[in-house]
Coordinates of C-alpha atoms in Angstrom, one line a residue:
M1 CA 105.7 69.3 41.4
S2 CA 108.8 67.4 40.5
R3 CA 111.7 66.4 42.7
F4 CA 114.5 69.0 43.3
E5 CA 118.0 67.8 42.8
P6 CA 120.6 70.2 43.8
H7 CA 123.2 70.6 41.5
K8 CA 126.7 70.9 43.0
Y9 CA 126.8 74.3 43.8
Q10 CA 123.8 75.0 44.3
R11 CA 124.7 72.0 47.6
Y12 CA 127.3 73.8 48.1
C13 CA 125.5 77.3 48.3
I14 CA 122.4 75.5 50.7
D15 CA 125.3 74.5 53.2
K16 CA 126.9 77.9 53.0
I17 CA 123.6 79.4 54.3
I18 CA 122.6 77.1 56.8
D19 CA 126.3 77.0 58.7
N20 CA 126.7 81.0 58.8
L21 CA 124.3 83.2 60.4
N22 CA 125.0 85.8 58.1
I23 CA 125.9 85.2 54.2
A24 CA 125.8 87.5 50.8
L25 CA 124.9 85.3 47.5
W26 CA 126.7 87.1 44.6
L27 CA 124.5 84.3 42.4
D28 CA 124.9 85.2 38.7
M29 CA 121.5 85.1 36.4
G30 CA 120.1 82.0 36.3
L31 CA 121.6 79.8 39.1
G32 CA 118.9 79.3 41.2
K33 CA 118.6 82.1 43.9
T34 CA 115.5 81.3 45.1
V35 CA 115.0 77.1 44.9
I36 CA 118.6 77.6 46.8
T37 CA 117.1 80.0 49.5
L38 CA 113.9 78.3 50.3
T39 CA 115.7 74.3 50.1
A40 CA 118.2 76.0 52.8
L41 CA 114.9 77.8 54.9
Y42 CA 112.9 74.9 54.4
E43 CA 116.4 73.0 55.9
L44 CA 117.1 75.0 59.0
K45 CA 113.3 75.5 60.0
Y46 CA 112.7 71.7 59.6
Y47 CA 115.7 69.6 60.1
Y48 CA 118.0 71.4 62.2
C49 CA 115.1 73.1 64.1
C50 CA 116.7 76.8 64.8
I51 CA 114.5 79.2 63.1
R52 CA 110.8 80.3 63.2
K53 CA 109.6 82.6 60.5
A54 CA 112.0 84.2 57.4
L55 CA 110.8 87.7 55.6
V56 CA 111.8 87.8 52.2
I57 CA 112.1 91.8 51.1
A58 CA 111.9 92.0 47.5
P59 CA 111.5 93.8 43.8
K60 CA 107.1 94.0 43.7
K61 CA 107.3 91.6 40.7
V62 CA 109.2 89.1 42.5
A63 CA 107.0 89.6 45.3
E64 CA 104.1 88.9 43.5
S65 CA 104.8 85.4 42.4
T66 CA 108.9 84.4 42.1
W67 CA 109.1 82.9 46.0
S68 CA 105.5 81.4 45.7
A69 CA 106.5 80.0 42.6
E70 CA 109.2 78.9 43.3
Q71 CA 107.5 76.6 46.3
G72 CA 104.9 75.4 44.9
K73 CA 107.1 73.8 41.4
W74 CA 109.6 71.2 44.0
V75 CA 107.9 68.5 46.0
Y76 CA 110.8 68.6 48.5
L77 CA 109.1 71.9 49.2
R78 CA 105.5 71.1 49.7
H79 CA 105.6 71.6 53.3
L80 CA 107.2 74.9 53.2
R81 CA 104.1 78.0 53.6
V82 CA 104.8 81.0 51.9
S83 CA 102.4 84.0 52.3
V84 CA 102.9 87.4 49.8
V85 CA 102.0 90.2 51.6
L86 CA 101.1 92.8 48.6
G87 CA 97.7 94.8 48.4
T88 CA 95.9 97.2 50.3
E89 CA 97.3 97.7 54.5
A90 CA 94.1 95.7 55.0
Q91 CA 95.2 93.0 52.7
R92 CA 99.1 92.7 54.1
K93 CA 98.1 92.8 57.9
K94 CA 96.0 89.8 57.1
A95 CA 98.6 88.0 55.1
L96 CA 101.1 88.3 57.7
A97 CA 98.3 87.0 60.5
Q98 CA 98.7 84.3 58.2
T99 CA 100.2 80.5 59.5
A100 CA 103.3 80.2 57.5
D101 CA 107.3 79.9 57.6
V102 CA 107.8 82.3 54.9
Y103 CA 106.4 85.9 54.6
V104 CA 107.4 88.0 50.9
I105 CA 107.0 91.6 50.7
N106 CA 108.1 94.1 48.4
R107 CA 111.0 96.6 49.2
E108 CA 108.6 99.7 49.1
N109 CA 107.2 98.3 52.6
T110 CA 110.7 97.6 54.7
Q111 CA 109.5 101.0 56.8
W112 CA 105.8 100.0 57.1
I113 CA 106.8 96.5 58.3
A114 CA 109.3 97.9 60.5
Q115 CA 107.2 100.3 62.3
L116 CA 103.9 98.0 62.2
Y117 CA 106.2 95.7 64.7
G118 CA 109.2 97.7 66.3
H119 CA 110.4 95.5 69.7
N120 CA 108.0 93.1 68.9
W121 CA 109.8 92.0 65.3
P122 CA 109.0 88.4 65.1
F123 CA 111.4 87.5 62.1
D124 CA 114.4 86.0 63.1
V125 CA 115.2 85.9 59.8
V126 CA 115.4 88.4 56.8
V127 CA 116.3 87.9 53.3
L128 CA 117.3 90.8 50.8
D129 CA 116.5 89.7 47.6
E130 CA 118.4 91.9 45.0
S131 CA 120.4 93.9 47.8
S132 CA 121.9 96.4 45.7
S133 CA 118.2 97.4 46.0
F134 CA 119.7 97.9 49.9
K135 CA 123.2 99.5 48.9
S136 CA 122.2 103.7 50.1
H137 CA 122.8 104.4 52.8
T138 CA 120.7 106.7 53.2
A139 CA 117.9 105.6 51.9
K140 CA 114.5 105.1 54.4
R141 CA 114.2 101.9 53.7
F142 CA 118.0 100.7 54.7
K143 CA 117.6 102.7 57.4
A144 CA 114.2 101.2 59.0
L145 CA 116.4 97.9 58.0
K146 CA 119.0 98.6 59.9
A147 CA 116.8 99.9 63.6
M148 CA 115.6 96.4 63.4
R149 CA 118.7 94.7 62.6
P150 CA 119.5 93.8 66.3
K151 CA 116.1 91.3 66.3
I152 CA 117.9 89.7 63.0
S153 CA 119.6 86.5 64.0
R154 CA 120.5 85.6 60.4
M155 CA 120.9 87.7 56.8
I156 CA 120.9 86.5 53.7
E157 CA 121.6 88.4 50.8
L158 CA 121.1 87.8 47.0
T159 CA 122.3 89.7 44.0
G160 CA 123.5 88.9 40.7
T161 CA 124.9 92.9 40.6
P162 CA 126.3 93.7 44.2
S163 CA 128.1 97.1 43.4
P164 CA 125.9 98.1 39.4
H165 CA 127.6 101.9 40.0
G166 CA 130.8 101.0 41.5
L167 CA 132.1 99.6 44.9
M168 CA 130.9 102.6 47.0
D169 CA 127.5 100.5 46.7
L170 CA 128.7 98.4 48.9
W171 CA 129.0 99.3 52.0
A172 CA 125.8 99.8 53.2
Q173 CA 125.1 95.8 52.0
M174 CA 127.3 94.7 53.5
Y175 CA 126.4 96.5 56.4
L176 CA 123.0 94.6 56.9
L177 CA 124.7 91.7 57.1
D178 CA 128.5 92.5 59.3
G179 CA 127.4 95.7 61.3
G180 CA 130.8 97.3 59.9
V181 CA 133.1 94.6 61.4
R182 CA 134.9 93.8 57.7
L183 CA 133.8 97.5 56.0
G184 CA 134.1 99.9 58.5
R185 CA 130.8 100.6 61.3
T186 CA 130.1 104.2 59.4
I187 CA 130.1 105.1 55.7
S188 CA 132.6 107.7 56.1
T189 CA 135.1 105.5 58.0
Y190 CA 135.2 103.3 54.5
R191 CA 135.7 106.2 52.4
E192 CA 138.5 106.8 54.4
M193 CA 139.7 103.2 54.0
F194 CA 139.5 102.7 50.2
F195 CA 139.1 106.3 48.9
V196 CA 140.1 109.2 47.4
P197 CA 138.2 112.3 46.5
D198 CA 137.0 112.4 42.9
K199 CA 134.8 115.5 41.4
R200 CA 134.7 118.0 43.8
N201 CA 134.6 122.6 44.0
R202 CA 135.7 123.9 46.8
T203 CA 133.3 123.5 49.4
T204 CA 131.3 119.6 48.3
I205 CA 132.8 116.5 47.6
F206 CA 130.5 115.0 44.4
S207 CA 132.3 111.4 44.2
Y208 CA 135.1 109.1 45.2
A209 CA 137.6 106.9 43.4
P210 CA 138.9 103.4 44.9
K211 CA 142.4 103.9 45.8
D212 CA 144.8 101.8 43.7
G213 CA 144.2 97.9 44.9
A214 CA 141.1 99.1 46.9
A215 CA 138.9 96.2 45.1
D216 CA 141.5 93.6 45.8
A217 CA 141.4 94.9 50.0
I218 CA 138.0 94.8 49.6
Y219 CA 136.9 92.2 48.5
R220 CA 139.9 89.7 51.1
L221 CA 138.2 91.2 53.7
I222 CA 134.2 90.1 52.7
S223 CA 135.0 87.0 51.2
D224 CA 134.7 85.0 53.8
I225 CA 130.3 85.7 53.9
C226 CA 130.0 86.5 49.9
I227 CA 129.9 83.6 47.1
S228 CA 130.1 85.0 43.9
M229 CA 129.8 82.7 40.9
K230 CA 128.8 83.1 37.9
S231 CA 126.8 81.2 35.6
E232 CA 129.3 80.2 32.6
D233 CA 131.5 78.3 35.0
Y234 CA 127.9 76.4 36.2
L235 CA 125.9 75.8 33.6
Q236 CA 125.7 75.1 30.0
L237 CA 123.6 77.8 28.7
P238 CA 123.4 78.0 25.1
D239 CA 124.3 80.8 22.9
L240 CA 123.6 84.8 23.7
V241 CA 123.4 86.6 20.4
Y242 CA 123.5 89.9 19.6
D243 CA 121.7 90.8 16.6
D244 CA 122.1 95.4 16.3
I245 CA 119.6 96.5 13.9
P246 CA 120.1 99.9 12.4
V247 CA 117.3 102.4 12.0
K248 CA 117.6 104.9 9.7
L249 CA 115.7 107.9 9.7
D250 CA 114.3 109.4 6.7
D251 CA 115.0 112.6 5.6
K252 CA 111.7 114.6 7.0
A253 CA 112.0 112.8 10.0
Q254 CA 115.8 113.3 10.6
K255 CA 115.4 116.9 10.1
A256 CA 112.4 117.2 12.7
Y257 CA 115.0 114.9 15.0
D258 CA 118.0 117.4 14.1
R259 CA 116.2 120.5 14.7
M260 CA 114.0 119.0 17.9
E261 CA 117.6 118.0 19.2
R262 CA 119.4 120.7 18.4
D263 CA 116.9 123.5 20.5
M264 CA 116.8 121.3 23.4
L265 CA 120.8 121.1 23.5
L266 CA 121.6 124.9 22.4
E267 CA 119.7 125.6 25.6
V268 CA 122.0 124.1 28.1
D269 CA 124.8 125.9 29.0
D270 CA 127.7 122.4 29.5
E271 CA 129.7 123.6 31.6
M272 CA 126.4 123.9 33.8
V273 CA 125.5 120.0 33.2
T274 CA 123.9 118.7 36.7
A275 CA 123.3 114.4 37.1
M276 CA 119.5 115.7 36.9
T277 CA 119.8 118.2 34.0
A278 CA 121.4 114.9 32.1
A279 CA 119.3 112.4 32.9
S280 CA 116.4 114.4 31.9
L281 CA 117.6 116.0 28.1
T282 CA 119.0 112.2 27.7
G283 CA 115.4 110.9 28.7
K284 CA 114.1 113.8 25.8
L285 CA 116.5 112.5 23.2
L286 CA 116.1 108.6 23.7
Q287 CA 112.4 109.3 23.2
L288 CA 113.3 110.7 20.0
C289 CA 115.2 107.9 19.1
N290 CA 112.5 106.1 19.4
G291 CA 109.7 108.9 17.7
A292 CA 107.8 110.5 19.8
V293 CA 108.7 113.4 22.6
Y294 CA 106.2 114.1 26.2
A295 CA 105.8 118.3 25.9
E296 CA 106.0 120.5 28.8
D297 CA 101.7 120.1 28.7
G298 CA 101.8 116.1 28.9
E299 CA 101.0 115.9 25.5
V300 CA 102.6 113.2 23.3
V301 CA 104.3 114.9 20.3
P302 CA 104.8 112.4 17.6
V303 CA 108.1 112.8 15.3
H304 CA 108.4 109.8 13.3
D305 CA 107.2 106.5 12.6
C306 CA 111.2 105.0 11.1
K307 CA 111.3 102.5 14.2
I308 CA 108.1 101.7 14.5
D309 CA 108.2 100.1 11.2
A310 CA 111.9 98.7 12.1
F311 CA 110.0 97.3 15.0
L312 CA 107.0 95.6 12.5
E313 CA 109.8 94.3 10.2
T314 CA 111.9 92.6 13.2
V315 CA 108.5 91.3 14.1
E316 CA 108.1 89.9 10.5
Q317 CA 111.7 88.2 10.2
L318 CA 110.5 86.0 13.3
N319 CA 107.9 85.1 11.0
G320 CA 105.7 83.6 14.4
Q321 CA 108.8 83.0 16.7
H322 CA 107.8 84.9 20.5
A323 CA 109.1 87.4 21.4
I324 CA 109.5 89.9 24.4
V325 CA 110.2 93.4 23.5
Y326 CA 111.2 95.9 26.1
Y327 CA 110.2 99.4 25.7
Y328 CA 111.3 102.1 28.3
F329 CA 108.6 105.3 27.8
K330 CA 104.8 104.9 28.3
H331 CA 103.9 106.9 24.7
D332 CA 105.8 104.0 23.5
R333 CA 104.3 101.1 24.6
E334 CA 101.0 102.4 23.1
R335 CA 102.8 103.7 20.0
L336 CA 103.1 99.8 19.7
L337 CA 100.0 98.5 21.1
Q338 CA 98.9 101.0 18.0
A339 CA 101.0 99.9 15.2
L340 CA 100.3 95.7 16.2
K341 CA 96.6 96.3 16.4
K342 CA 96.0 95.3 12.6
S343 CA 98.3 92.1 13.0
S344 CA 96.7 88.8 13.6
L345 CA 99.7 88.2 16.8
R346 CA 98.8 87.4 20.4
V347 CA 100.0 91.0 21.8
R348 CA 100.1 91.3 25.4
V349 CA 101.3 93.9 28.3
Y350 CA 103.5 92.4 31.5
T351 CA 101.4 93.3 34.7
G352 CA 101.9 90.1 36.5
A353 CA 102.5 86.4 37.5
Q354 CA 99.4 85.6 34.9
D355 CA 101.3 87.0 31.7
E356 CA 104.3 85.0 33.1
K357 CA 102.2 81.7 32.8
D358 CA 101.1 82.7 30.0
W359 CA 104.2 83.5 28.0
N360 CA 105.4 80.6 29.3
A361 CA 102.6 78.0 28.2
G362 CA 102.7 80.0 24.6
K363 CA 100.0 81.3 24.7
I364 CA 101.4 85.4 23.6
D365 CA 103.5 85.7 20.8
L366 CA 104.3 89.3 21.7
L367 CA 104.6 90.1 25.7
L368 CA 105.6 94.1 26.1
A369 CA 107.4 94.5 28.9
Q370 CA 109.3 97.8 31.1
P371 CA 113.0 96.2 32.1
A372 CA 112.4 98.3 35.1
S373 CA 109.5 96.8 36.5
C374 CA 110.0 92.7 35.3
G375 CA 114.1 93.0 34.7
Y376 CA 114.4 90.5 38.2
G377 CA 113.4 87.3 39.3
L378 CA 110.7 86.5 36.4
N379 CA 111.7 83.1 35.2
L380 CA 110.4 83.5 31.1
Q381 CA 113.0 80.9 29.1
Y382 CA 110.8 78.6 28.2
G383 CA 108.2 80.8 26.5
G384 CA 110.8 81.9 23.6
H385 CA 114.3 82.9 22.9
H386 CA 113.9 86.2 20.9
A387 CA 114.0 89.5 22.9
I388 CA 113.6 92.5 21.2
W389 CA 114.8 96.5 22.9
F390 CA 112.6 99.1 21.1
G391 CA 113.6 101.5 23.7
L392 CA 116.8 101.1 25.3
T393 CA 118.2 101.4 28.8
W394 CA 121.2 103.6 30.3
S395 CA 121.0 100.9 33.3
L396 CA 123.5 98.2 32.7
E397 CA 122.0 96.3 35.7
E398 CA 118.2 96.7 34.4
Y399 CA 119.9 95.8 30.7
Q400 CA 121.5 92.8 32.2
Q401 CA 118.8 91.1 34.0
A402 CA 116.1 91.8 31.8
N403 CA 118.2 89.6 29.0
K404 CA 118.8 87.3 31.9
R405 CA 114.8 86.6 31.6
L406 CA 115.1 84.4 28.8
H407 CA 118.8 83.9 29.0
R408 CA 118.8 81.5 31.6
Q409 CA 118.3 77.4 33.1
G410 CA 116.1 76.1 31.9
Q411 CA 116.1 77.8 27.7
P412 CA 117.4 75.1 24.9
Y413 CA 117.8 77.8 22.3
P414 CA 120.2 80.5 21.8
V415 CA 118.9 84.0 23.0
I416 CA 118.2 86.4 20.3
I417 CA 118.6 89.9 21.8
H418 CA 117.6 92.6 18.8
R419 CA 118.5 96.0 19.5
L420 CA 117.0 98.6 17.8
I421 CA 119.2 101.3 17.6
T422 CA 118.7 104.8 15.5
Q423 CA 121.4 106.1 13.9
K424 CA 122.9 109.1 14.9
G425 CA 121.5 109.6 17.9
T426 CA 122.2 109.0 22.2
D427 CA 120.8 105.8 20.8
E428 CA 124.2 104.9 19.7
D429 CA 125.6 107.0 22.9
V430 CA 123.4 103.9 25.5
V431 CA 124.9 100.8 23.5
R432 CA 128.5 102.6 24.0
S433 CA 128.0 102.8 27.3
L434 CA 126.2 99.4 28.1
E435 CA 129.4 97.5 26.2
C436 CA 132.4 99.6 27.8
K437 CA 130.2 99.1 31.3
D438 CA 130.9 101.8 32.4
G439 CA 129.7 104.1 34.8
A440 CA 125.7 105.0 33.4
Q441 CA 126.3 108.2 35.0
E442 CA 129.4 109.4 33.7
S443 CA 128.6 107.9 30.3
L444 CA 125.7 110.0 29.9
L445 CA 127.0 112.8 30.7
Q446 CA 130.0 112.9 28.7
A447 CA 127.9 111.7 25.5
L448 CA 125.4 114.8 27.0
K449 CA 128.2 117.2 26.9
A450 CA 129.5 115.9 23.7
R451 CA 126.3 116.3 21.8
I452 CA 125.7 119.7 23.4
D453 CA 129.8 120.9 21.4
K454 CA 128.7 119.7 18.5
A455 CA 125.3 121.3 18.2
K456 CA 127.3 124.9 18.9
G457 CA 129.3 124.4 16.1
E458 CA 126.6 123.5 13.8
A459 CA 124.3 126.5 15.0

């Protein structure tokens, strides 16, 4: 255990949690949201005697280990009791029956725990770790928590990305904080105040665009209960370096790629492309960039090994330095494991807390990880400073969160992000979208339509 000596900004945030019944900490990744919150909860219970039980609702991988590991790290928090509420229903009920100060559950079980307690809701404090998970006002988890909200005395929201897809994401999160006082009691009121219809047909509005000055007006309204900080303003972090590795397909692979891409694109009318068809098609194209694709029957169809070869060369050039390898599709993981079988490297697929510990202890050379499953909350800065993106993601939030697993407080070396990018493929569209920080869905649609037009021109 270590002695916790909070930075000035951390002490400021701790005091804000104590002084405000409802607050959002929009802290950049790596600024210590977890230890800040645990310290505030400890002081609220044992110094001020004004809370009884706290419930933390977090992404599953974060719920598994992050909160209990952080509590166990600091001498100051040794008396704070944390119970992790995961597993089967019987295991979850057993964890809830334990005497503890903080109970940690995964966000998928928000509805379950609300139904379990109902009018007997026992938690006077609720912490939403990655509150952007509650950005949808139609989601069951939002509705379940909204129903319990009158029984909750204090609400703490934590995220580094409060509006990953635009200002519309803020309403539900703010409603859980203040019941609609600042941004309106309904989503319709919020839209009328700050947005105008964007994409629509005669009967349906598909999206909304913010009015001029809407962002400034919204931030002014919520600034009293939201604290926003960027890591570069408060921490001396090492450099973050991007190393783009172009993957050139050989002639045979290029012909196979072009043929499959063209055949898929020609089957689609670019005037009828929806978000669903775009997501499905670009998913197939990204699989092609990586070297294999799922057939209709679920079988994996190999197309090329060009990106696998580039990956192996990249690993060789690391000369034994450890790296996290981000893959996206299940067949990518299997092909990577197969390609690494003959090496003497210690390779592991991330599955849980033990892998995090072993990585940080230097027991893993290559840690394969799916960004959606391990992008939040994990502290991986002690095990290495290289990340290799074998398969890219359209999600800016997932991408930034995954990179910040290494680029955070305690990392002594410059962090290098190696991105394997298949040339003349959808990989290039994804990189452009991530660098422009566009809305992923709009970028996806525009890139796909451009590729359909090109395919038709070449047909």
